[in-house]
PDB file of C-alpha atoms in Angstrom:
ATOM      1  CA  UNK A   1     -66.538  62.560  89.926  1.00 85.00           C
ATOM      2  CA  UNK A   2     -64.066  59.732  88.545  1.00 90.00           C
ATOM      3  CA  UNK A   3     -60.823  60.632  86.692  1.00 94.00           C
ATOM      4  CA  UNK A   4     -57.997  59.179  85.178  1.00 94.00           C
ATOM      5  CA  UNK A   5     -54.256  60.446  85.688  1.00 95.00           C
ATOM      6  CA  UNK A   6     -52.530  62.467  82.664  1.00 95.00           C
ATOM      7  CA  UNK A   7     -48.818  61.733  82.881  1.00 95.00           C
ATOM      8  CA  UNK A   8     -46.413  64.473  80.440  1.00 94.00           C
ATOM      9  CA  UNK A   9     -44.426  61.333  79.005  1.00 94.00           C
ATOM     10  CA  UNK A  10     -41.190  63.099  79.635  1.00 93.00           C
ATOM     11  CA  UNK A  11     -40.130  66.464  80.984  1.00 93.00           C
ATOM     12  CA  UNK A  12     -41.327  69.556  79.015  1.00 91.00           C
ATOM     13  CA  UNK A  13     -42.402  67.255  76.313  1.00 93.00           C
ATOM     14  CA  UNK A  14     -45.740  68.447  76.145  1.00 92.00           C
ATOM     15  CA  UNK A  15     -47.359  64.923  74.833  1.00 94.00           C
ATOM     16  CA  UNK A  16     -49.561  63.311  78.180  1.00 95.00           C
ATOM     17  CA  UNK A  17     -50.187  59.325  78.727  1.00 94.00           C
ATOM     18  CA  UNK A  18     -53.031  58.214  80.041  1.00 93.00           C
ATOM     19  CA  UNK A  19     -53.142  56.811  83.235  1.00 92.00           C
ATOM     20  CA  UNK A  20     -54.756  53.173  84.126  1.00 90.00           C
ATOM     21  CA  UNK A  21     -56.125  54.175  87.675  1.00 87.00           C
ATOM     22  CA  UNK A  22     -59.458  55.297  88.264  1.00 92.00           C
ATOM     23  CA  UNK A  23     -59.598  58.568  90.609  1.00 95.00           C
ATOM     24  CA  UNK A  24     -62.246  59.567  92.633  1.00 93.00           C
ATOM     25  CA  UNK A  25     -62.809  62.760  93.820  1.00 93.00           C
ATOM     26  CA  UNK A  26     -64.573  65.981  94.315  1.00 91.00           C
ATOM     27  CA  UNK A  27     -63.597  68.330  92.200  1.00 93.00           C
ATOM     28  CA  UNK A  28     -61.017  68.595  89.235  1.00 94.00           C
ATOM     29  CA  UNK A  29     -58.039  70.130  91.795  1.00 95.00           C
ATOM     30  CA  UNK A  30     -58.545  67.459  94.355  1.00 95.00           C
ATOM     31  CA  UNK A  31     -58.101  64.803  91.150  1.00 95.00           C
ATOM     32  CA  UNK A  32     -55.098  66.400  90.174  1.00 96.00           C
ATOM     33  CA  UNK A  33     -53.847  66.754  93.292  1.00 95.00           C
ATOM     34  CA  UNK A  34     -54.463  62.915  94.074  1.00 96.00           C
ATOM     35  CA  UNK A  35     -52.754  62.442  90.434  1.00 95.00           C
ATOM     36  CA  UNK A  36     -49.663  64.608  91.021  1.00 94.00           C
ATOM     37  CA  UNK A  37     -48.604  61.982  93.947  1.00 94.00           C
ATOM     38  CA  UNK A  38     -47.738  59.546  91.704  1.00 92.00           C
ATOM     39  CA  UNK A  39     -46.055  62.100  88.543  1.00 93.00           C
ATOM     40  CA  UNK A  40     -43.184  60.555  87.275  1.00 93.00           C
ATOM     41  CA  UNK A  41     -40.238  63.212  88.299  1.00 92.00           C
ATOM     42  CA  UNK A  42     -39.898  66.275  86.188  1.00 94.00           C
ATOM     43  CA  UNK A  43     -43.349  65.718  84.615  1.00 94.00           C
ATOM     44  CA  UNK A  44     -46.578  68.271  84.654  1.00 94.00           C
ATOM     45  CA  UNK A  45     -49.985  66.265  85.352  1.00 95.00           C
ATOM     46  CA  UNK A  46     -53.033  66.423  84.187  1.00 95.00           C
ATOM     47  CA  UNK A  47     -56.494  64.628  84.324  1.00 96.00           C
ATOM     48  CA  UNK A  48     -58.917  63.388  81.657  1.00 94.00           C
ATOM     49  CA  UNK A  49     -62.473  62.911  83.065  1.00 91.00           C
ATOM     50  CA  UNK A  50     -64.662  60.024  82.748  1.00 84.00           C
ATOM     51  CA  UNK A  51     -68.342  59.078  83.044  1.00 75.00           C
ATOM     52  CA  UNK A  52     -68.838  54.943  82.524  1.00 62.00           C
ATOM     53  CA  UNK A  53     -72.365  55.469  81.475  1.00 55.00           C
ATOM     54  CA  UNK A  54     -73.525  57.065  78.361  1.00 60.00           C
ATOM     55  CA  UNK A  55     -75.522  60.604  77.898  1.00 60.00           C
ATOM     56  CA  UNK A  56     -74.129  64.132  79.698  1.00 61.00           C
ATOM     57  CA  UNK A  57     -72.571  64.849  83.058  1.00 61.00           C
ATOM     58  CA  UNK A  58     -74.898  66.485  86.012  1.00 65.00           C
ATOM     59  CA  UNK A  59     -74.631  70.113  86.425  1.00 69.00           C
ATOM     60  CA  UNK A  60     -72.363  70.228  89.320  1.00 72.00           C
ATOM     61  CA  UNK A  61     -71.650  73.442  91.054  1.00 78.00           C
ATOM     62  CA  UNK A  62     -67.860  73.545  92.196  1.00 85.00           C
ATOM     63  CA  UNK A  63     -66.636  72.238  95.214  1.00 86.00           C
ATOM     64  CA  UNK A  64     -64.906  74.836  97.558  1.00 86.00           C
ATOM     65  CA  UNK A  65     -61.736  76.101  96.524  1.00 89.00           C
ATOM     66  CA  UNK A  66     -62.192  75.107  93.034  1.00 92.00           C
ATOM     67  CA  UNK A  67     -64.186  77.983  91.676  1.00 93.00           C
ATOM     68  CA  UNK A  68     -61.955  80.398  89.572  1.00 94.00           C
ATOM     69  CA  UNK A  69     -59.551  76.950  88.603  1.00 95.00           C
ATOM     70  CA  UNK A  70     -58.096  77.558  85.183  1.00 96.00           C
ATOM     71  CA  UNK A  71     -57.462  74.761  83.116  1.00 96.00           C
ATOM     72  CA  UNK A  72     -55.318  74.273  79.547  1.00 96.00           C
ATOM     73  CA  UNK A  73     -57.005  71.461  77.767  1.00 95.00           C
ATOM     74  CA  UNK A  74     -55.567  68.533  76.749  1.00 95.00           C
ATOM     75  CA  UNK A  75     -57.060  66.792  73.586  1.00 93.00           C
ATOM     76  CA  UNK A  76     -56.577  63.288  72.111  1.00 90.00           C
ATOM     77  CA  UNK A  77     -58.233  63.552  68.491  1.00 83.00           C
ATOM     78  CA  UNK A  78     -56.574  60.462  66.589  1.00 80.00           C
ATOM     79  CA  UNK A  79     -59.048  58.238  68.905  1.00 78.00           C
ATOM     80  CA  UNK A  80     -58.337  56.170  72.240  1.00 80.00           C
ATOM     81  CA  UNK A  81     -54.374  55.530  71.315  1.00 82.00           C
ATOM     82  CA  UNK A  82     -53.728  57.279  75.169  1.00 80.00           C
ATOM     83  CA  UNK A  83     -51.531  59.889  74.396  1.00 91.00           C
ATOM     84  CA  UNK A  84     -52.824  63.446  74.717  1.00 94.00           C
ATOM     85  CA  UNK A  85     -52.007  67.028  73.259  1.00 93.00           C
ATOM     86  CA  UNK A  86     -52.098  70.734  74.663  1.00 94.00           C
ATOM     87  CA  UNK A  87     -55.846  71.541  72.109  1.00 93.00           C
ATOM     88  CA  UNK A  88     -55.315  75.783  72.877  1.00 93.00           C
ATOM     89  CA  UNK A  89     -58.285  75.779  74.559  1.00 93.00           C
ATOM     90  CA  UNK A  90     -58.649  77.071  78.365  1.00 95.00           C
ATOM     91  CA  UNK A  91     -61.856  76.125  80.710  1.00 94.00           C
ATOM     92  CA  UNK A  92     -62.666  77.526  83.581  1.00 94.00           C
ATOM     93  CA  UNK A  93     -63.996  76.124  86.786  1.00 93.00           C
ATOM     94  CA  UNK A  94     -66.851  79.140  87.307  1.00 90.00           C
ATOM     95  CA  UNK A  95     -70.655  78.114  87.219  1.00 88.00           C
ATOM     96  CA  UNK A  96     -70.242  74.474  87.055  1.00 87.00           C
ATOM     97  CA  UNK A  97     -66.689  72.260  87.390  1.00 90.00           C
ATOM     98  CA  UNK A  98     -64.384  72.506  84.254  1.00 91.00           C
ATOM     99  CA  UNK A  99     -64.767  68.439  84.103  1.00 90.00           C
ATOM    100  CA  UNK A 100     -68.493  68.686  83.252  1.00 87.00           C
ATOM    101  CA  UNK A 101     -67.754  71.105  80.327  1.00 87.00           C
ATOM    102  CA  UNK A 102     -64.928  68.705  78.849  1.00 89.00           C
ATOM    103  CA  UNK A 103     -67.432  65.343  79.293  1.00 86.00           C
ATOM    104  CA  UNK A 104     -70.196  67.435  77.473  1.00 85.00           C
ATOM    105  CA  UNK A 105     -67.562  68.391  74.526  1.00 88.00           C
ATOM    106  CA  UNK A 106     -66.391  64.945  74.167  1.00 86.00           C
ATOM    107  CA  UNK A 107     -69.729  63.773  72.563  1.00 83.00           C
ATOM    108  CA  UNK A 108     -69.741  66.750  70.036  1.00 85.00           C
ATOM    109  CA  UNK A 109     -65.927  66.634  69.115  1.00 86.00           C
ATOM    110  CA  UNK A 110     -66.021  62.643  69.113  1.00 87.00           C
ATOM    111  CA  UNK A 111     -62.561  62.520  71.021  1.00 89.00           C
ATOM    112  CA  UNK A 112     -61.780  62.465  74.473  1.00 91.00           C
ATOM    113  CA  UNK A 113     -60.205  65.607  76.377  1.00 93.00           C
ATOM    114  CA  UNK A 114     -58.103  66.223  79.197  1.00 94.00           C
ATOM    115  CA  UNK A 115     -57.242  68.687  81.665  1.00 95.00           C
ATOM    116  CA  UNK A 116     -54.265  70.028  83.173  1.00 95.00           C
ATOM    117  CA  UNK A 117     -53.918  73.690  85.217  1.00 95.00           C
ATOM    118  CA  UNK A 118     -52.708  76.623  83.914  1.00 95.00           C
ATOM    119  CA  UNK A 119     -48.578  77.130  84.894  1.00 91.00           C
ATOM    120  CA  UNK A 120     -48.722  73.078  86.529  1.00 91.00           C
ATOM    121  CA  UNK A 121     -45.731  72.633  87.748  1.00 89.00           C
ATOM    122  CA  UNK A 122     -42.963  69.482  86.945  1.00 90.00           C
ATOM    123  CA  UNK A 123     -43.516  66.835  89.797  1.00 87.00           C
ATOM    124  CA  UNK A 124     -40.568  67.044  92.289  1.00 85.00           C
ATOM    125  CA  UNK A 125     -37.452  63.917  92.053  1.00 72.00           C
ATOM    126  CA  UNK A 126     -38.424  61.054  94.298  1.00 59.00           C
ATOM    127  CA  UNK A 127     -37.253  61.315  97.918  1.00 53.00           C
ATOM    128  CA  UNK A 128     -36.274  58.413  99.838  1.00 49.00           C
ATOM    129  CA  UNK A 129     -38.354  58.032 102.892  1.00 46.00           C
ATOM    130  CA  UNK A 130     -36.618  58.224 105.890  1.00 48.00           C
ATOM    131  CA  UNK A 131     -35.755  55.296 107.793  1.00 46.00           C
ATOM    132  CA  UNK A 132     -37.902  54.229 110.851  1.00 41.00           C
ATOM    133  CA  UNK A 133     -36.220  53.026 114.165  1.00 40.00           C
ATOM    134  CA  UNK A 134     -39.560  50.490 114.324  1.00 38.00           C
ATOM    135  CA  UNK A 135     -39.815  49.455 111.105  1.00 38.00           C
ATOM    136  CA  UNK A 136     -42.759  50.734 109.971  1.00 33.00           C
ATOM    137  CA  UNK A 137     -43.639  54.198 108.602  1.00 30.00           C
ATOM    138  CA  UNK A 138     -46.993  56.142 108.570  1.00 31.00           C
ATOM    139  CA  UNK A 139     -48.043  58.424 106.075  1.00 32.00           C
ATOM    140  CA  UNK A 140     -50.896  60.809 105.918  1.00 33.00           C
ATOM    141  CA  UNK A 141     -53.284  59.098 103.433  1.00 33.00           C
ATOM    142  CA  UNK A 142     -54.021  55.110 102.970  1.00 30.00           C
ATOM    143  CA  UNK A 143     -53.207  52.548 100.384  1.00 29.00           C
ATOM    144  CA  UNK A 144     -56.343  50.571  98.855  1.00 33.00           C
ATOM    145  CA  UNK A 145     -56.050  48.485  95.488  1.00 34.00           C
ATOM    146  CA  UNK A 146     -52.673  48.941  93.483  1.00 36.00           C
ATOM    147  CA  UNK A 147     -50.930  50.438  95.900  1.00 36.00           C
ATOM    148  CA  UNK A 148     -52.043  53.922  94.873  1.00 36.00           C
ATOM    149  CA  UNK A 149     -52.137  57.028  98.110  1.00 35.00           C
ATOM    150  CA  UNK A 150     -55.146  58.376  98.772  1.00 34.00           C
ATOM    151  CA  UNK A 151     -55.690  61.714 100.771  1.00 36.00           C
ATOM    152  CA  UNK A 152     -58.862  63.499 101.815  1.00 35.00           C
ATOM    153  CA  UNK A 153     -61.666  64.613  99.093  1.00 46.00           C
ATOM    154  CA  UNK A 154     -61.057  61.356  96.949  1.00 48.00           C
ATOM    155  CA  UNK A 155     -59.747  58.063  96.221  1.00 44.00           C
ATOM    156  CA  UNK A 156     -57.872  56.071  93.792  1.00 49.00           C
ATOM    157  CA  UNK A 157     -58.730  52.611  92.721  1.00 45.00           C
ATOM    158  CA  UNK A 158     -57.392  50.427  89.868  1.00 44.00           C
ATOM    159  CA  UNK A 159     -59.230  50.476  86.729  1.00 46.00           C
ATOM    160  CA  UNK A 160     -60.617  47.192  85.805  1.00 42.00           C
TER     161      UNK A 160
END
């Protein structure tokens, strides 16, 4: 499934900004998870779904680990301005993955919606990384495009 990042624009604020790279990945957790990497400090993340070619999503059971995945939905109803709202609404990650059910509502509300799990936490302050003695570093994950970390069950790649 593809995904875009859902930034909170500043801590506790509430309000989410859209993110410009595409995410690739298996299930909504694994997206978020790829997301969170790249949080600004202090901020929750989220992730709005995204389907480049017209009509409803496949029925997709969920991958392991994400059945049972609750979700508060994030909704951006003034039209594409990127800047998303908590809606009230919860979905659930049960018979299908919570992402299908928020591409099929899209078409009947007419405005895109996001996703971001129940109690998310604030991404931690930056860390420095530790110096290497050889001058390089290694890091579990690879870089591909825009310099964006990619781990195991998806990928990232600049939208374009």
């Amino acid at each position: 499934m593809k995904f875009f990042a859902l930034y909170e624009i500043s801590p506790g604020s509430g309000t989410y900004q859209l993110g410009t790279v595409e995410i690739d990945a298996a299930s909504t957790s694994a997206a978020v998870a790829i997301a969170a990497k790249t949080a600004p400090a202090g901020c929750r993340t989220g992730v709005w779904p995204y389907k480049a070619v017209a009509g409803l999503p496949d029925s997709l059971p969920p991958a392991a680990g994400e059945t049972g995945q609750m979700y508060d939905v994030l909704a951006e109803p003034a039209g594409p301005t990127g800047t998303f709202a908590p809606s009230g609404q919860v979905f659930g990650s049960f018979g299908a993955d919570a992402s299908g059910m928020t591409l099929s509502l899209e078409r009947f509300f007419g405005y895109r919606l996001g996703l971001i799990p129940q109690g998310a936490k604030p991404a931690p302050a930056a860390t420095p990384a530790p110096a290497s003695s050889s001058g390089t570093t290694s890091a579990a994950g690879t870089t591909s495009g825009g310099g964006s970390t990619v781990s195991s069950g998806g990928s990232a790649t600049p939208a374009g």
